Short mmCIF file of C-alpha atoms and ligand atoms in Angstrom, two decimals:
data_model
loop_
_atom_site.label_atom_id
_atom_site.label_comp_id
_atom_site.label_asym_id
_atom_site.label_seq_id
_atom_site.Cartn_x
_atom_site.Cartn_y
_atom_site.Cartn_z
CA UNK A 1 0.00 0.00 0.00
CA UNK A 2 1.43 3.31 -1.07
CA UNK A 3 0.02 5.29 1.86
CA UNK A 4 -1.13 8.03 -0.50
CA UNK A 5 -4.57 8.20 1.12
CA UNK A 6 -3.38 8.50 4.74
CA UNK A 7 -5.27 11.68 5.56
CA UNK A 8 -8.26 12.53 7.73
CA UNK A 9 -11.76 11.37 6.86
CA UNK A 10 -13.03 14.90 6.15
CA UNK A 11 -10.15 15.63 3.79
CA UNK A 12 -10.74 12.38 1.92
CA UNK A 13 -14.46 13.15 1.63
CA UNK A 14 -13.84 16.67 0.30
CA UNK A 15 -11.49 15.44 -2.41
CA UNK A 16 -12.67 11.96 -3.44
CA UNK A 17 -15.63 11.14 -1.18
CA UNK A 18 -17.85 13.54 -3.13
CA UNK A 19 -17.30 11.24 -6.12
CA UNK A 20 -17.35 7.89 -4.34
CA UNK A 21 -20.66 8.73 -2.59
CA UNK A 22 -22.44 9.14 -5.92
CA UNK A 23 -20.59 6.20 -7.44
CA UNK A 24 -21.60 3.82 -4.61
CA UNK A 25 -25.30 3.38 -5.56
CA UNK A 26 -24.40 2.75 -9.21
CA UNK A 27 -21.75 0.23 -8.20
CA UNK A 28 -24.07 -1.52 -5.72
CA UNK A 29 -26.79 -1.74 -8.40
CA UNK A 30 -24.33 -3.15 -10.92
CA UNK A 31 -22.95 -5.65 -8.39
CA UNK A 32 -26.48 -6.77 -7.46
CA UNK A 33 -26.47 -5.98 -3.74
CA UNK A 34 -29.86 -6.67 -2.19
CA UNK A 35 -31.51 -6.41 1.20
CA UNK A 36 -30.17 -9.23 3.38
CA UNK A 37 -27.03 -9.62 1.23
CA UNK A 38 -23.97 -10.36 3.37
CA UNK A 39 -21.57 -7.82 1.89
CA UNK A 40 -17.88 -7.07 2.46
CA UNK A 41 -16.57 -3.59 1.60
CA UNK A 42 -12.85 -3.97 0.85
CA UNK A 43 -10.76 -0.76 1.07
CA UNK A 44 -13.74 0.99 2.65
CA UNK A 45 -11.82 4.16 3.72
CA UNK A 46 -14.51 6.60 5.00
CA UNK A 47 -17.41 4.30 4.13
CA UNK A 48 -19.10 5.82 1.06
CA UNK A 49 -19.93 2.30 -0.14
CA UNK A 50 -20.52 0.93 3.37
CA UNK A 51 -23.27 3.55 3.88
CA UNK A 52 -24.93 2.59 0.60
CA UNK A 53 -24.82 -1.14 1.40
CA UNK A 54 -26.37 -0.51 4.81
CA UNK A 55 -29.06 1.70 3.26
CA UNK A 56 -30.01 -1.27 1.06
CA UNK A 57 -30.51 -3.47 4.11
CA UNK A 58 -27.37 -5.55 3.54
CA UNK A 59 -25.43 -6.86 6.51
CA UNK A 60 -22.01 -5.30 6.12
CA UNK A 61 -18.41 -5.90 7.13
CA UNK A 62 -15.54 -3.65 6.07
CA UNK A 63 -11.78 -3.99 5.74
CA UNK A 64 -9.04 -1.45 5.14
CA UNK A 65 -5.28 -1.39 5.54
CA UNK A 66 -5.21 2.10 7.02
CA UNK A 67 -5.55 2.30 10.83
CA UNK A 68 -6.70 5.92 10.49
CA UNK A 69 -9.59 4.97 8.22
CA UNK A 70 -10.46 1.92 10.31
CA UNK A 71 -10.88 4.34 13.23
CA UNK A 72 -13.08 6.66 11.10
CA UNK A 73 -15.20 3.69 9.93
CA UNK A 74 -15.64 2.27 13.44
CA UNK A 75 -16.81 5.66 14.68
CA UNK A 76 -19.17 6.30 11.75
CA UNK A 77 -20.58 2.75 11.65
CA UNK A 78 -20.52 1.33 15.18
CA UNK A 79 -22.57 -1.71 14.15
CA UNK A 80 -20.34 -2.70 11.24
CA UNK A 81 -17.63 -5.36 11.70
CA UNK A 82 -14.59 -3.27 10.69
CA UNK A 83 -11.20 -4.95 10.34
CA UNK A 84 -7.74 -3.56 9.73
CA UNK A 85 -6.65 -6.06 7.10
CA UNK A 86 -5.31 -6.22 3.56
CA UNK A 87 -7.54 -7.62 0.85
CA UNK A 88 -4.77 -10.10 0.06
CA UNK A 89 -5.30 -11.78 3.44
CA UNK A 90 -8.84 -11.29 4.71
CA UNK A 91 -9.64 -12.35 8.28
CA UNK A 92 -12.86 -14.13 7.31
CA UNK A 93 -13.90 -17.73 6.67
CA UNK A 94 -14.47 -19.10 3.19
CA UNK A 95 -18.00 -18.32 1.99
CA UNK A 96 -18.75 -15.83 4.79
CA UNK A 97 -20.24 -13.32 2.29
CA UNK A 98 -22.62 -13.21 -0.63
CA UNK A 99 -20.56 -10.47 -2.21
CA UNK A 100 -17.19 -8.77 -1.75
CA UNK A 101 -16.82 -5.32 -3.30
CA UNK A 102 -13.76 -3.12 -3.84
CA UNK A 103 -14.68 0.39 -4.94
CA UNK A 104 -11.67 2.37 -6.26
CA UNK A 105 -9.14 0.14 -4.51
CA UNK A 106 -7.52 -2.38 -6.87
CA UNK A 107 -5.03 0.14 -8.33
CA UNK A 108 -3.64 0.76 -4.85
CA UNK A 109 -3.27 -2.86 -3.75
CA UNK A 110 0.16 -4.40 -3.63
CA UNK A 111 -1.14 -7.60 -5.26
CA UNK A 112 -4.57 -7.12 -6.86
CA UNK A 113 -4.79 -10.62 -8.44
CA UNK A 114 -4.11 -12.20 -5.03
CA UNK A 115 -6.67 -9.87 -3.44
CA UNK A 116 -9.33 -10.81 -5.98
CA UNK A 117 -8.63 -14.51 -5.36
CA UNK A 118 -9.00 -13.87 -1.63
CA UNK A 119 -12.27 -11.96 -2.16
CA UNK A 120 -13.49 -14.93 -4.24
CA UNK A 121 -12.59 -17.24 -1.33
CA UNK A 122 -14.68 -15.34 1.23
CA UNK A 123 -17.58 -14.42 -1.08
CA UNK A 124 -19.80 -16.03 -3.67
CA UNK A 125 -19.51 -13.00 -5.95
CA UNK A 126 -16.78 -10.37 -6.46
CA UNK A 127 -17.16 -6.86 -7.88
CA UNK A 128 -14.51 -4.19 -8.39
CA UNK A 129 -14.38 -0.77 -10.02
CA UNK A 130 -11.73 1.85 -10.77
CA UNK A 131 -11.79 5.32 -12.27
CA UNK A 132 -10.56 5.76 -15.78
CA UNK A 133 -7.91 8.44 -16.31
CA UNK A 134 -8.88 10.40 -19.44
CA UNK A 135 -12.55 9.70 -18.53
CA UNK A 136 -12.28 11.63 -15.26
CA UNK A 137 -12.40 15.39 -15.89
CA UNK A 138 -10.56 16.20 -12.67
CA UNK A 139 -7.63 13.89 -13.46
CA UNK A 140 -7.55 14.96 -17.10
CA UNK A 141 -7.32 18.63 -16.10
CA UNK A 142 -4.62 17.94 -13.50
CA UNK A 143 -2.59 15.96 -16.06
CA UNK A 144 -2.95 18.75 -18.62
CA UNK A 145 -1.93 21.30 -15.98
CA UNK A 146 1.11 19.25 -14.96
CA UNK A 147 2.11 19.09 -18.60
CA UNK A 148 1.51 22.83 -19.12
CA UNK A 149 3.64 23.91 -16.17
CA UNK A 150 6.33 21.33 -16.92
CA UNK A 151 6.10 19.39 -13.63
CA UNK A 152 4.71 16.01 -14.61
CA UNK A 153 3.28 13.59 -12.12
CA UNK A 154 5.32 10.46 -11.55
CA UNK A 155 5.38 7.24 -9.63
CA UNK A 156 1.67 6.79 -9.05
CA UNK A 157 -0.18 3.55 -9.71
CA UNK A 158 -2.03 3.67 -12.99
CA UNK A 159 -2.89 0.03 -13.20
CA UNK A 160 -6.45 -1.19 -13.69
CA UNK A 161 -7.60 2.12 -15.13
CA UNK A 162 -9.16 0.73 -18.33
CA UNK A 163 -12.15 -1.52 -18.86
CA UNK A 164 -9.85 -4.18 -20.36
CA UNK A 165 -7.49 -4.23 -17.38
CA UNK A 166 -10.33 -4.39 -14.86
CA UNK A 167 -12.00 -7.22 -16.79
CA UNK A 168 -8.71 -9.13 -17.14
CA UNK A 169 -8.21 -8.93 -13.38
CA UNK A 170 -11.43 -10.85 -12.74
CA UNK A 171 -11.28 -13.14 -15.79
CA UNK A 172 -9.41 -16.02 -14.04
CA UNK A 173 -12.49 -16.47 -11.80
CA UNK A 174 -15.23 -16.88 -14.38
CA UNK A 175 -17.33 -15.04 -16.91
CA UNK A 176 -16.92 -11.31 -16.37
CA UNK A 177 -19.82 -8.85 -16.45
CA UNK A 178 -18.74 -5.25 -16.97
CA UNK A 179 -20.14 -1.74 -16.99
CA UNK A 180 -19.18 1.91 -17.27
CA UNK A 181 -20.45 3.94 -14.33
CA UNK A 182 -20.79 7.69 -14.94
CA UNK A 183 -21.07 10.23 -12.13
CA UNK A 184 -20.99 14.00 -11.69
CA UNK A 185 -19.47 15.88 -8.75
CA UNK A 186 -20.57 19.39 -7.88
CA UNK A 187 -18.37 22.20 -6.55
CA UNK A 188 -19.54 25.48 -4.99
CA UNK A 189 -16.76 27.28 -6.84
CA UNK A 190 -13.16 26.86 -7.97
CA UNK A 191 -11.86 27.71 -4.47
CA UNK A 192 -13.66 24.67 -3.10
CA UNK A 193 -12.01 22.46 -5.71
CA UNK A 194 -8.56 23.94 -5.01
CA UNK A 195 -8.94 23.57 -1.26
CA UNK A 196 -9.93 19.90 -1.63
CA UNK A 197 -6.93 19.26 -3.90
CA UNK A 198 -4.69 21.08 -1.42
CA UNK A 199 -5.57 18.57 1.35
CA UNK A 200 -2.87 16.26 -0.08
CA UNK A 201 -5.22 13.35 -0.73
CA UNK A 202 -3.98 10.69 -3.13
CA UNK A 203 -1.44 11.07 -5.95
CA UNK A 204 -2.98 14.29 -7.33
CA UNK A 205 -2.81 16.01 -3.94
CA UNK A 206 0.76 14.83 -3.49
CA UNK A 207 1.66 16.31 -6.85
CA UNK A 208 0.29 19.72 -5.80
CA UNK A 209 2.16 19.52 -2.50
CA UNK A 210 5.42 18.89 -4.39
CA UNK A 211 5.24 22.23 -6.26
CA UNK A 212 7.14 25.35 -5.22
CA UNK A 213 5.29 28.66 -4.71
CA UNK A 214 5.71 29.82 -8.31
CA UNK A 215 4.62 26.50 -9.76
CA UNK A 216 1.61 26.46 -7.43
CA UNK A 217 0.50 29.81 -8.71
CA UNK A 218 0.87 28.61 -12.31
CA UNK A 219 -1.03 25.41 -11.47
CA UNK A 220 -3.85 27.43 -9.90
CA UNK A 221 -4.17 29.61 -12.99
CA UNK A 222 -3.95 26.72 -15.44
CA UNK A 223 -6.44 24.49 -13.61
CA UNK A 224 -8.91 27.35 -13.40
CA UNK A 225 -8.52 27.78 -17.15
CA UNK A 226 -8.86 24.02 -17.76
CA UNK A 227 -12.28 24.08 -16.07
CA UNK A 228 -13.45 26.99 -18.24
CA UNK A 229 -12.75 29.73 -15.63
CA UNK A 230 -15.93 29.02 -13.59
CA UNK A 231 -17.20 32.07 -11.69
CA UNK A 232 -19.56 30.12 -9.44
CA UNK A 233 -20.77 26.53 -9.08
CA UNK A 234 -19.52 23.99 -11.59
CA UNK A 235 -19.57 20.23 -12.13
CA UNK A 236 -17.04 17.62 -13.18
CA UNK A 237 -17.79 14.27 -14.75
CA UNK A 238 -16.06 10.99 -13.96
CA UNK A 239 -16.34 7.45 -15.31
CA UNK A 240 -15.48 4.25 -13.46
CA UNK A 241 -14.96 0.86 -15.07
CA UNK A 242 -16.68 -1.92 -13.12
CA UNK A 243 -16.45 -5.68 -13.39
CA UNK A 244 -18.08 -8.53 -11.50
CA UNK A 245 -17.78 -12.27 -11.47
CA UNK A 246 -19.59 -15.14 -9.80
CA UNK A 247 -17.07 -17.97 -9.68
CA UNK A 248 -18.56 -21.39 -10.49
C1 LIG B 1 -9.16 5.47 -3.21
S1 LIG B 1 -9.35 4.69 -1.69
C2 LIG B 1 -10.92 3.85 -1.93
C3 LIG B 1 -11.95 4.35 -1.03
C4 LIG B 1 -13.35 3.89 -0.93
N1 LIG B 1 -13.60 2.52 -1.27
C5 LIG B 1 -14.25 4.84 -1.68
O1 LIG B 1 -14.94 4.39 -2.57
O2 LIG B 1 -14.23 6.03 -1.36
C6 LIG B 1 -8.23 3.33 -1.69
C7 LIG B 1 -7.97 2.77 -0.30
O3 LIG B 1 -7.92 1.36 -0.28
C8 LIG B 1 -7.22 0.94 0.86
N2 LIG B 1 -6.32 -0.13 0.45
C9 LIG B 1 -5.22 -0.07 -0.31
N3 LIG B 1 -4.68 -1.28 -0.51
C10 LIG B 1 -5.48 -2.13 0.15
C11 LIG B 1 -5.47 -3.53 0.33
N4 LIG B 1 -4.49 -4.28 -0.20
N5 LIG B 1 -6.44 -4.07 1.06
C12 LIG B 1 -7.44 -3.32 1.60
N6 LIG B 1 -7.50 -1.99 1.46
C13 LIG B 1 -6.53 -1.41 0.76
C14 LIG B 1 -6.40 2.11 1.38
O4 LIG B 1 -6.83 2.56 2.63
C15 LIG B 1 -6.63 3.14 0.32
O5 LIG B 1 -6.61 4.39 0.86
#
C-alpha cells in the first residue's frame, strides 16, 4: 500500500468522497447488492460504499489497511464489523459473504490478483471498479496542468484504469460482467475544488504539494482555465470501469 490516502476522513471526503458517494449506488446496483445480502466492503476508507450497502438493508463488514480509516469507519458505523486487514489476506472464513466489493481500490493494492482470489474465497460474488484516467475530468485537467507547467506527475499507480485491465483482473475467476459507471461531482466554486486538492489526498494532492510557490501559482491559474474559468458553481464528470464475477 502506497500510503497516499493517509489523511483525515473529512479531507478524503472533500477530495474523493464527493465522487465515491455518488458512485456507490451505481456500483451496488451493478454488483447486485440486495436487502439481506452479506456484503464485504474492501478498502472501505470513510465508508461511502458501506453507507450505501447498509441503506439497502445488507449486513455489512468492512476492511481497510489504514488504521486511520479503520478508526473513522468504526466511529461512523458502530454496528459494522470493521477490520484492519489487507484484501490479500482477509480475516474471514471461506464463503462468509454473498458479495465482496472493492470500490476504487484495486489500483492501490500491492497484489490485486491475489486480493481478488481472496475476495473470491470469502464471497460467492466479487465486484470491483476503478476510475478511468482520461474519462475523469478532474484527473484529465490535473494531467494537462502538470504538462503545461512542466512538472509532470510520476510514480503513481495507474494500473487497472481501463475496462480491459479491470475485466482481465477478474477473468481467471469466471465469466466477467462489466459496466461503465458515470457520475458527476458538484463544486460550490473553484476555491472549493482547489482547497480539496490542497488537502494532499492521493497522488494528485501529493503532486500539488510537491510544487514550489511559483509552480503552485501557475497550477492554480492553469487548472482554473482548464475548467473553463468558472465564476460560481460547476460540475465535473467521472467514469469508473466496473467488473463482477460469480465464480462457479
Ligand atoms: C481510493 S481509496 C478507496 C476508497 C473507498 N472505497 C471509496 O470508494 O471512497 C483506496 C484505499 O484502499 C485501501 N487499500 C489499499 N490497498 C489495500 C489492500 N491491499 N487491502 C485493503 N485496502 C486497501 C487504502 O486505505 C486506500 O486508501
